[in-house]
Short mmCIF file of C-alpha atoms and ligand atoms in Angstrom, two decimals:
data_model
loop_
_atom_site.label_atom_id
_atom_site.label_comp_id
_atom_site.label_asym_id
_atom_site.label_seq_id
_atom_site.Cartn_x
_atom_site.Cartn_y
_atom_site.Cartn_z
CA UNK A 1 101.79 128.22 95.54
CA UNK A 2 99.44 125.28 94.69
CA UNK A 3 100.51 122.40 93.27
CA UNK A 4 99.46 121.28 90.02
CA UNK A 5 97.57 117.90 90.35
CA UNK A 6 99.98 114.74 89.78
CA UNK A 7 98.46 113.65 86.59
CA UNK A 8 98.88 117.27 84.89
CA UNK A 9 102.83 116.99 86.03
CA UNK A 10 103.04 113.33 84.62
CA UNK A 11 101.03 114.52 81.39
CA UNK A 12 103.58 117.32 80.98
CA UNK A 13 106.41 115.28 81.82
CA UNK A 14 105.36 113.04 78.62
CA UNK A 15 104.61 116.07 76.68
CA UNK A 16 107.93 117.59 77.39
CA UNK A 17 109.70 114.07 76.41
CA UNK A 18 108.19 113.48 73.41
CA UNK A 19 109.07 117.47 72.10
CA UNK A 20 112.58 117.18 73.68
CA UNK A 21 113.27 114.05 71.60
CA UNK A 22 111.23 115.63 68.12
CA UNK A 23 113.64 117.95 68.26
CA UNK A 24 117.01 117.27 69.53
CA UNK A 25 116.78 113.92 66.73
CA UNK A 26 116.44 116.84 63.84
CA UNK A 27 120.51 117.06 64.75
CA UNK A 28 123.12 113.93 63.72
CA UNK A 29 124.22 113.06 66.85
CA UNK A 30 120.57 113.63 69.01
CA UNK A 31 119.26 109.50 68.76
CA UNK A 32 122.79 108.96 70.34
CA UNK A 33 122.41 111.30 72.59
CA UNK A 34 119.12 110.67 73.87
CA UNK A 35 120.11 106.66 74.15
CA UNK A 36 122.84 107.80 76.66
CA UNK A 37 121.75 110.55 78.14
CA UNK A 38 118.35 110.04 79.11
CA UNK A 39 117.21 106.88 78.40
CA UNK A 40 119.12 105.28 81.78
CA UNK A 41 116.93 107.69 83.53
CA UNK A 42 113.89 105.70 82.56
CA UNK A 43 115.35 102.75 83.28
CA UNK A 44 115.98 103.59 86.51
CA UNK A 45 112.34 105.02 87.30
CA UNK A 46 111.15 101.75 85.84
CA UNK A 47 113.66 99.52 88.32
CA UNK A 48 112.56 101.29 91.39
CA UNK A 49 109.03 100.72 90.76
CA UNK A 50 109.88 96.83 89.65
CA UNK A 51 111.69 96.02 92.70
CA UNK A 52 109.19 97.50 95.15
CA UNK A 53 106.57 94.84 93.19
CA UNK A 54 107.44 91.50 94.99
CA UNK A 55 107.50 92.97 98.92
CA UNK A 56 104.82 94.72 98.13
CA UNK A 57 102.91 91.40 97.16
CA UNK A 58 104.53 89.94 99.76
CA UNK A 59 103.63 92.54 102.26
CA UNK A 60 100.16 93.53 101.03
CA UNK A 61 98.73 90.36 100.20
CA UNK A 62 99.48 88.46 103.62
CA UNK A 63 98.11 91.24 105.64
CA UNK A 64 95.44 91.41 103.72
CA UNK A 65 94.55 87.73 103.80
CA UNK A 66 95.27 87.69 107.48
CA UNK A 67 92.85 90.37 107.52
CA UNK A 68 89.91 88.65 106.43
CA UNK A 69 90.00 86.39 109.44
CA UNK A 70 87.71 83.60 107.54
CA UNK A 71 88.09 81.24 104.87
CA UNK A 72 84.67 82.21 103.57
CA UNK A 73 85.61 85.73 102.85
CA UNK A 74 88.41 84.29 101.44
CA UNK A 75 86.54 82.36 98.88
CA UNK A 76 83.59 84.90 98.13
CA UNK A 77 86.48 87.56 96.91
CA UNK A 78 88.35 84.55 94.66
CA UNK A 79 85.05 83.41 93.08
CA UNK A 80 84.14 86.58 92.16
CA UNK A 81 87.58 88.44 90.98
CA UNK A 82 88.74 85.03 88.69
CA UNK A 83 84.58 84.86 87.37
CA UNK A 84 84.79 88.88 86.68
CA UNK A 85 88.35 88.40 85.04
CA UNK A 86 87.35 85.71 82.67
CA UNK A 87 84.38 87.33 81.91
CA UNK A 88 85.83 91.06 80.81
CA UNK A 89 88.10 89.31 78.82
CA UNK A 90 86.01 87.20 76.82
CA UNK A 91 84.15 90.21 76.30
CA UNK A 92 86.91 92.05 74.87
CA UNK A 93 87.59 89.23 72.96
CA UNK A 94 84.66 89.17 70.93
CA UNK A 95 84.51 92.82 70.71
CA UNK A 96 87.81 92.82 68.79
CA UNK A 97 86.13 90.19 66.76
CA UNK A 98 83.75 91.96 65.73
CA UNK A 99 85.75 94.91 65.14
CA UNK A 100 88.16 93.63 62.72
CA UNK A 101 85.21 92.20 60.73
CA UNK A 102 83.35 94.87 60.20
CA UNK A 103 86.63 97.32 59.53
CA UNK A 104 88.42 94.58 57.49
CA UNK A 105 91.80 96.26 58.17
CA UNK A 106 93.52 93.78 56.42
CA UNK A 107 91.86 94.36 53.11
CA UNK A 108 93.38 97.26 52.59
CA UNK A 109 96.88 95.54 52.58
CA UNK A 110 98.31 95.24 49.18
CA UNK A 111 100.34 92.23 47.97
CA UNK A 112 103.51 94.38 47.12
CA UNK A 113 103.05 96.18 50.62
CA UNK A 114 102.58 92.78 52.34
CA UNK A 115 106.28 91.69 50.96
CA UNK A 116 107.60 94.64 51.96
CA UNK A 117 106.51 94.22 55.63
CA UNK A 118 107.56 91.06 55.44
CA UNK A 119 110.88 91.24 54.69
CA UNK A 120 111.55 94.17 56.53
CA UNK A 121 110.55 93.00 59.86
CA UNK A 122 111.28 89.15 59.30
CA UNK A 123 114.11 88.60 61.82
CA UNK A 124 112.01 90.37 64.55
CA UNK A 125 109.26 88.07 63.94
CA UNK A 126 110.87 85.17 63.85
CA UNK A 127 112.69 85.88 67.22
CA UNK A 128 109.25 86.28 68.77
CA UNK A 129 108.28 83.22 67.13
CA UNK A 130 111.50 80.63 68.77
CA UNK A 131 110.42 82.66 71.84
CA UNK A 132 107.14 81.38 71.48
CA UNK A 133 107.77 78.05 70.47
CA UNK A 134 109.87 77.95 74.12
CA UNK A 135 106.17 77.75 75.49
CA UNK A 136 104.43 76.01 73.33
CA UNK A 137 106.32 72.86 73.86
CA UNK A 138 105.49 72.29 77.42
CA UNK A 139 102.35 69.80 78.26
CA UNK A 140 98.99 71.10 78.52
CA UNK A 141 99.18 71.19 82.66
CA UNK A 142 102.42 72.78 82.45
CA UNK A 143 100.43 76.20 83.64
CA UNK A 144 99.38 74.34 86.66
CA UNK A 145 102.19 73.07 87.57
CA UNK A 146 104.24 76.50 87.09
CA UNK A 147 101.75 77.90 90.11
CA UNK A 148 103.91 76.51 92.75
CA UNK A 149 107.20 77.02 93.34
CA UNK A 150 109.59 74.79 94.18
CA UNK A 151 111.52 77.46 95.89
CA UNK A 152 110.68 80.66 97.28
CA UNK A 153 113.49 82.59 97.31
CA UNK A 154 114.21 81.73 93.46
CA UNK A 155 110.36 82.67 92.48
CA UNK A 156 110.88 85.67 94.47
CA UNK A 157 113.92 86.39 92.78
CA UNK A 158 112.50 86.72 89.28
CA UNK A 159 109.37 89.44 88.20
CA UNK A 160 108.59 86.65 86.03
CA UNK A 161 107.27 84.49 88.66
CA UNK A 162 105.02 86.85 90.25
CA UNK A 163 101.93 84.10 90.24
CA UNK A 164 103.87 81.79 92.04
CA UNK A 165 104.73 84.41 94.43
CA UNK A 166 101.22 85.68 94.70
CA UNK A 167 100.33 81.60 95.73
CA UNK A 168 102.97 81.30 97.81
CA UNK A 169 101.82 84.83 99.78
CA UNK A 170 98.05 83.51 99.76
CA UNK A 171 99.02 79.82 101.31
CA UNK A 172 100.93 81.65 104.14
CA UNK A 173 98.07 83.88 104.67
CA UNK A 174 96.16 80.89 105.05
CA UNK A 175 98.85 79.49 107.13
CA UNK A 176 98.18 82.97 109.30
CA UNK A 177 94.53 82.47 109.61
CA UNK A 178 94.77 78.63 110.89
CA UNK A 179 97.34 79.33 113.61
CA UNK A 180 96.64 81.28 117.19
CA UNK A 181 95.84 84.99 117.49
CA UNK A 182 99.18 85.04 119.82
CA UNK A 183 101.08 83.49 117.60
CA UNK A 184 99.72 85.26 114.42
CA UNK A 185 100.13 88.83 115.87
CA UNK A 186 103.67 89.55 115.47
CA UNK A 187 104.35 88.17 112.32
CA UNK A 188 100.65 89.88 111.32
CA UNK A 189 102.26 93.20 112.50
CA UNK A 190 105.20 92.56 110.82
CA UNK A 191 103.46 92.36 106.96
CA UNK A 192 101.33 95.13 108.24
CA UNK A 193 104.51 97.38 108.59
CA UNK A 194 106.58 95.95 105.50
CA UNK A 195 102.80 96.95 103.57
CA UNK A 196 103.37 100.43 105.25
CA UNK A 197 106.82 101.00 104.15
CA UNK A 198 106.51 100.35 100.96
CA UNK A 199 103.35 102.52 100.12
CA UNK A 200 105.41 105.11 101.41
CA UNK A 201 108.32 104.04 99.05
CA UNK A 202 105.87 104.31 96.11
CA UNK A 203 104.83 107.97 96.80
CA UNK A 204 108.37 108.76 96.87
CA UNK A 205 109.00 106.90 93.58
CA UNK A 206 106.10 109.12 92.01
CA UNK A 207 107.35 112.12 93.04
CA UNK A 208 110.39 111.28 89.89
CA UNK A 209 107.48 110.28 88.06
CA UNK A 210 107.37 113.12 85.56
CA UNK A 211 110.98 112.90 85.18
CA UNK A 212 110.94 109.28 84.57
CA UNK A 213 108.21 109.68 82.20
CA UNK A 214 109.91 112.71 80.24
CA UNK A 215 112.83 109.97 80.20
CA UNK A 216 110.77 107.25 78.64
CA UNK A 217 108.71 108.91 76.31
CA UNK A 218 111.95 110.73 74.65
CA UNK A 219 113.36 107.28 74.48
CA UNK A 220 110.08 105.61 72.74
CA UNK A 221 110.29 108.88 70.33
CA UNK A 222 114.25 108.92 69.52
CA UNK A 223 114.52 105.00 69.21
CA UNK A 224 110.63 104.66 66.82
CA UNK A 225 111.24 103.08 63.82
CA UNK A 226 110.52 105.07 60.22
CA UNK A 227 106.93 105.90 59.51
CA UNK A 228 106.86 104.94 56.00
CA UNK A 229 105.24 102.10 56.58
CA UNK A 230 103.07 103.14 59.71
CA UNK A 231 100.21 104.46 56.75
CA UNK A 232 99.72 100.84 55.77
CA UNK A 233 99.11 99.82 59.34
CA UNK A 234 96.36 102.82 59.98
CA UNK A 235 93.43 100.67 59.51
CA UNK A 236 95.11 97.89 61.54
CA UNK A 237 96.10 100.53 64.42
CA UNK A 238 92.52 102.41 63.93
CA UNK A 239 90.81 98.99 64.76
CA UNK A 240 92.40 98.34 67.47
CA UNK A 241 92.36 102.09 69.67
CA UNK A 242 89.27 101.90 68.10
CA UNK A 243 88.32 98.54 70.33
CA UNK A 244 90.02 99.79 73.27
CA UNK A 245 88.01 102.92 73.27
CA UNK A 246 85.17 100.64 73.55
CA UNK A 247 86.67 98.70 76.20
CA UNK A 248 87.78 101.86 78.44
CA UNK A 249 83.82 103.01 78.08
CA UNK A 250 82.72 99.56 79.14
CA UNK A 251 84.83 99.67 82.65
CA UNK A 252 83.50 103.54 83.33
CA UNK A 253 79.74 101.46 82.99
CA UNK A 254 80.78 98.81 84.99
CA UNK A 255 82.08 101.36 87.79
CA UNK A 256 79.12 103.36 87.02
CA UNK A 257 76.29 100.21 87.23
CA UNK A 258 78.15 98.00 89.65
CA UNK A 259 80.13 99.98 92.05
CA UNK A 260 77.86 103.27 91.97
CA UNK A 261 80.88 105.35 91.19
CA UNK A 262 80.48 108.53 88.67
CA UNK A 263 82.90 108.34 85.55
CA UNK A 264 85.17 111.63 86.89
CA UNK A 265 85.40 110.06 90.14
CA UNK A 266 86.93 106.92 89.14
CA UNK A 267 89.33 108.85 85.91
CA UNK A 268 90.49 111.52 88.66
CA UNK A 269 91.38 108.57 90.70
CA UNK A 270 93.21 105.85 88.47
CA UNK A 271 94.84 108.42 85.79
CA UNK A 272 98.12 108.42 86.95
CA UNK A 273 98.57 104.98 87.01
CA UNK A 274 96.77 105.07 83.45
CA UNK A 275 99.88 107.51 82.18
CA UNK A 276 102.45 104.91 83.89
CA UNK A 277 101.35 102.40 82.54
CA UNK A 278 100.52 103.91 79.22
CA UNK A 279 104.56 105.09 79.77
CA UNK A 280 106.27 102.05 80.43
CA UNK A 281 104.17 99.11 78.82
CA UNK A 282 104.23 97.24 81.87
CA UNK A 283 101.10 96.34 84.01
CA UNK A 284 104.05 94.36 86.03
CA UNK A 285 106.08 98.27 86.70
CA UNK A 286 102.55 99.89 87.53
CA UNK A 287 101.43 98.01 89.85
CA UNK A 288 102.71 99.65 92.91
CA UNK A 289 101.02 102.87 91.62
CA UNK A 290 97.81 100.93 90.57
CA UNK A 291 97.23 99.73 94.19
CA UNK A 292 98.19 102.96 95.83
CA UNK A 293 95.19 104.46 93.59
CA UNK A 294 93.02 102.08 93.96
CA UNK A 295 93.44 101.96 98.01
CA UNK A 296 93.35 105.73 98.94
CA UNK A 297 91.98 107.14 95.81
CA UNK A 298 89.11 105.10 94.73
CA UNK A 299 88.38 103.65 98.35
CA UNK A 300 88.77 99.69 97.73
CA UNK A 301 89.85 98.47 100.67
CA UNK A 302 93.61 97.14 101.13
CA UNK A 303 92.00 93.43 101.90
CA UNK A 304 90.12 93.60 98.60
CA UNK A 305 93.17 95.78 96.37
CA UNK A 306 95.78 93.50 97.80
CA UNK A 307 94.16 90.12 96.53
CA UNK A 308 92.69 91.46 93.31
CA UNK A 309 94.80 93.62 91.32
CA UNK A 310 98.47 91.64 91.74
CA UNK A 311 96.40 89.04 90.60
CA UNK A 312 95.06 90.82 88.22
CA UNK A 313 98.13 92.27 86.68
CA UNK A 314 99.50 89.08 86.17
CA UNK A 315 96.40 87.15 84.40
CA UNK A 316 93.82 89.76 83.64
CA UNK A 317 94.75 91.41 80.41
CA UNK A 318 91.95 92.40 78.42
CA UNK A 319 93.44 95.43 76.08
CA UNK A 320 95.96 92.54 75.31
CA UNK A 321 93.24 90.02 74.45
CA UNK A 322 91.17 92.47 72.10
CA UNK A 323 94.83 93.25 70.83
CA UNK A 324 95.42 89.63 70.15
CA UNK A 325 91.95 89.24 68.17
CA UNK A 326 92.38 91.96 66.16
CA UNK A 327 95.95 91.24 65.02
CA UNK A 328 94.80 87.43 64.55
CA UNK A 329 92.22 88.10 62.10
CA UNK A 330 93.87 91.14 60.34
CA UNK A 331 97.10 89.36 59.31
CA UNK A 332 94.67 86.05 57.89
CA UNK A 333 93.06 88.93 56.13
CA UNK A 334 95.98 90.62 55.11
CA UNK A 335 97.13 87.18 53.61
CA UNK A 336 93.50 86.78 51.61
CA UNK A 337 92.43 84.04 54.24
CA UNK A 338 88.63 83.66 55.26
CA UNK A 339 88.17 82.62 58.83
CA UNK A 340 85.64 80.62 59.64
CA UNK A 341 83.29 80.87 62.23
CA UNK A 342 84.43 78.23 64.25
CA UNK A 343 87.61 79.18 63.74
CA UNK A 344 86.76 83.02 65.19
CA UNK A 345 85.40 81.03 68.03
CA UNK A 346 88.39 79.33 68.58
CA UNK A 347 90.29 82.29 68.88
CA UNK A 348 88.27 83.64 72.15
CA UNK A 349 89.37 80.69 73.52
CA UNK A 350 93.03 81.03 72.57
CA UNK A 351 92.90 84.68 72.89
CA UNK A 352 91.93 84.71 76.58
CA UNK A 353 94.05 81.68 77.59
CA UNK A 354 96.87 83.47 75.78
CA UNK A 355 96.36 87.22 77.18
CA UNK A 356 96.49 85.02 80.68
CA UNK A 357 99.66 83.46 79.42
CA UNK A 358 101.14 86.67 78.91
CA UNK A 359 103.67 88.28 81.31
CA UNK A 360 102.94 91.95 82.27
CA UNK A 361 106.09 93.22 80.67
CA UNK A 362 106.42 95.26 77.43
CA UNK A 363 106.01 93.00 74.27
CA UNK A 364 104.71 89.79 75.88
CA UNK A 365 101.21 89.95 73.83
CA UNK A 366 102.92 89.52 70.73
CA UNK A 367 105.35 86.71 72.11
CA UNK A 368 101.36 85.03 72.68
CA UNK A 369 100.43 85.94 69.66
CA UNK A 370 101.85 83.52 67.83
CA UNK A 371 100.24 80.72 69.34
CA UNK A 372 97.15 82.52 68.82
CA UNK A 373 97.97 82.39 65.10
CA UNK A 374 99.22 78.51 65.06
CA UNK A 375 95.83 77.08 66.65
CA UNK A 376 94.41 78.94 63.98
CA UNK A 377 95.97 78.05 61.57
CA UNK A 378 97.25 81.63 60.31
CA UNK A 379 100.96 81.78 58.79
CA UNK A 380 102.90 82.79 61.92
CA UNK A 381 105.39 85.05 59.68
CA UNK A 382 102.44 87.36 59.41
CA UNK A 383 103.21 88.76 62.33
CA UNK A 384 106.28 90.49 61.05
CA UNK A 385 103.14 92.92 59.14
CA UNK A 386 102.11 94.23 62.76
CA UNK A 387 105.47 94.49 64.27
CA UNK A 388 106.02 98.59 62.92
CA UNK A 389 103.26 99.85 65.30
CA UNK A 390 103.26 97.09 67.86
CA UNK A 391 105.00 99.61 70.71
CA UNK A 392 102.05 101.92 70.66
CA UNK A 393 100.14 99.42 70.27
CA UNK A 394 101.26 97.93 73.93
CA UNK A 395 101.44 101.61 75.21
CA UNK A 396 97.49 101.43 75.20
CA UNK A 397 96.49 98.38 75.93
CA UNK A 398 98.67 98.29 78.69
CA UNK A 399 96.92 100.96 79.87
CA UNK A 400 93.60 99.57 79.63
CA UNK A 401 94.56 96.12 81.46
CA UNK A 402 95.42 98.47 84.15
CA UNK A 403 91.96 100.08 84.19
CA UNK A 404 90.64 96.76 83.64
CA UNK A 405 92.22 95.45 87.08
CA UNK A 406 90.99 98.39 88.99
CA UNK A 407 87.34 97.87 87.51
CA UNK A 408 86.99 94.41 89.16
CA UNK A 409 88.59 95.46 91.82
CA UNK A 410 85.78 98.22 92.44
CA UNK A 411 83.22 95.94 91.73
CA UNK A 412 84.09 93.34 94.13
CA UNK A 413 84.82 96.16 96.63
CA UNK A 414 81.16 97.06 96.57
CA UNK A 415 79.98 93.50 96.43
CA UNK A 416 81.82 92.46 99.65
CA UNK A 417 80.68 96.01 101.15
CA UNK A 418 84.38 96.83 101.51
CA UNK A 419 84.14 100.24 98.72
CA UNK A 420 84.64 103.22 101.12
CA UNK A 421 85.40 106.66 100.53
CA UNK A 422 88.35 107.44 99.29
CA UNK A 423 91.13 108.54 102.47
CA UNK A 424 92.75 110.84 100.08
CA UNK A 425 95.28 113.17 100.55
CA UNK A 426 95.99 116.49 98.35
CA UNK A 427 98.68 115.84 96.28
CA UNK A 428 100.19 119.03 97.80
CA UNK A 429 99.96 117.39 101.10
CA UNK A 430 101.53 114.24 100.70
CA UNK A 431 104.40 115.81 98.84
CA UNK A 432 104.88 117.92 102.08
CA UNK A 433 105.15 115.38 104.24
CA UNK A 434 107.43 113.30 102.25
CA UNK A 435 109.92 116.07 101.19
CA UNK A 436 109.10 117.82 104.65
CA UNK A 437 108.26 121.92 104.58
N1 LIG B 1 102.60 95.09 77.93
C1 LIG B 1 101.38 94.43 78.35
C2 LIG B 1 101.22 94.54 79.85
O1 LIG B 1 102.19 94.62 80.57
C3 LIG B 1 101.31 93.02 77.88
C4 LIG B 1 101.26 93.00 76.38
O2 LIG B 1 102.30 92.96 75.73
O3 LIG B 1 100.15 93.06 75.83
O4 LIG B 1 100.11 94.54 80.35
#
């Protein structure tokens, strides 16, 4: 019998979850239930993708450098990925700008509603806000400094640090490149294999993926909070799908323009790691999956996939940025302030430095929100307004910082003449020779 493509079984998987949850929470004990029962399955899917992320780094990123053989290369592919990453997120920036202008989702807050948000969510804000606070007292080269570790073993022992792993992995490649082809080969072959190992790790992870989906979804439904208040927030949430939309179109030109790739051709490719990253609000937890699809799906070579997207999952976070915009602008509005221009302006610049700030892990944006809101000068208890629909909220733009890192990673693909065709397997095939006939 034929196998139904991956992203139909993830898509049902979700489906399934979010039904499974509607109904079994119609019965006292079915939140409970769903909290102990199948929740833990999510959090397992989501562990064995995290702890495949730093050997993969590891693995993928020194063979990959190693690879390149030159320094040039080397600093062609970094000019262009960090230029393209700044760029996509300024413009998503000042698209949510100019979104949340013209809607004005904040008008359509009322005072009495406004105190009612307020006070409902106000302890949730203000732990995001000491959380927040954490960072903003460090000095302004603090970022800098943060790049290198002091220790790798303790960066690699922490998700959080993947940037300092990903500059550690780069230096040795360098290291790699410097020293003699005797010398370089076995520990060259060595990355190779670990890179090897653990691509074939991730296509056994995604064969639980609708399971771990179904498991995450009926979590996200059983544990939402009450929708009373979610009509208030519809212009709010409206504005900002409304921007990523707009965003999502963007990358399918860029692909289009740039890379020379039709729009089905680069959807069929990336969607699964669209629905797991759309599943577990992580860009940090998708990134196996993101590089596996970008590699033998869309064609990027592993050189060019290796360097660009664990980078990019770390710093490039455009759905975030728009996000951060938006939610800027709408709770000033929301509290009858007029922004100025400059002020707007302002904001790109926090926004993007922020969205880079921000760790791929559910929830960060709005930890960076805040200082969004204090160089502003908008009242940082605002952002208990935003917090009801701030998990969907991260479901999609998680999903489109994904799609953002894979458009670069396209585009400088092509530019470096390193965009092949894709060596794709059936689905049906690879699941054969991983479970075995
Ligand atoms: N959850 C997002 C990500 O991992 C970050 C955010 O909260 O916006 O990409």
């Amino acid at each position: 019998m034929k196998k139904l493509a991956l992203h139909w079984r993830i898509l049902i998987g979700m489906a399934l979850g979010v039904a499974f949850a509607l109904l079994v929470t119609q019965f006292p004990w079915g939140k409970q239930f769903v909290i102990d029962w199948i929740k833990p399955f999510g959090n397992i899917f989501i562990n064995a993708l995290k702890v495949i992320a730093i050997p993969l780094i590891l693995g993928s990123l020194i063979s990959g450098i190693a690879d390149l053989n030159n320094l040039t290369q080397l600093s062609k592919m970094g000019i262009r990925t960090i230029s393209l990453y700044i760029l996509t997120t300024v413009i998503a920036v000042s698209l949510g700008l100019v979104i949340v202008n013209v809607v004005r989702p904040g008008a359509a807050i009322s005072e009495g509603t406004r105190a009612q948000l307020v006070s409902s969510y106000e302890k949730q804000a203000g732990d995001r806000i000491t959380a927040a606070e954490k960072q903003k007292q460090s000095g302004p080269l603090k970022a800098l400094e943060d790049l290198i570790p002091e220790n790798i073993v303790a960066a690699a022992s922490s998700n959080g640090n993947m940037l300092q792993v990903i500059v550690f992995a780069i230096f040795f490649g360098l290291g790699l490149i410097l020293i003699p082809p005797d010398k370089a080969g076995p520990v060259k072959g060595f990355f190779a294999g670990l890179n090897e190992v653990i691509l074939k790790m991730i296509d056994l992870i995604m064969l639980a993926a609708p399971f771990g989906v179904f498991a995450l979804l009926a979590a996200i439904v059983a544990e939402a909070p009450g929708t009373d208040l979610f009509v208030a927030l519809l212009w709010y949430g409206f504005s900002v799908v409304f921007g990523l939309a707009l965003l999502y179109c963007f990358y399918i030109l860029l692909v289009y323009v740039f890379a020379r790739r039709s729009p089905s051709f680069f959807l069929k490719g990336i969607i699964p790691a669209q629905l797991l990253a759309f599943s577990t609000s992580s860009s940090a937890a998708t990134l196996p999956v993101t590089m596996e699809r970008v590699e033998e799906h869309l064609g990027v070579d592993p050189d060019v996939a290796s360097f660009v997207l664990p980078i990019g999952a770390t710093v490039n976070m455009d759905g975030t940025s728009l996000y951060q915009a938006v939610a800027a602008v709408f709770i000033a509005q929301a509290f009858g302030m007029d922004l100025s221009l400059g002020v707007q302006l302002g904001i790109i610049v926090t926004a993007t430095l922020a969205s880079i700030g921000s760790a791929a892990v559910p929830g960060a944006g709005m930890v960076m929100l805040v200082i969004v809101l204090a160089q502003a000068g908008i009242p940082e208890v605002g952002l208990a307004l935003i917090f009801a629909i701030d998990r969907p909220l991260d479901m999609c733009r998680t999903t489109i910082n994904v799609t953002g890192d894979a458009t670069v990673a396209m585009i400088v693909a092509k530019a470096l003449g390193k965009l092949g065709d894709p060596h794709e397997k059936k689905w049906d095939e690879r699941l054969d020779e991983v479970i075995g006939e």
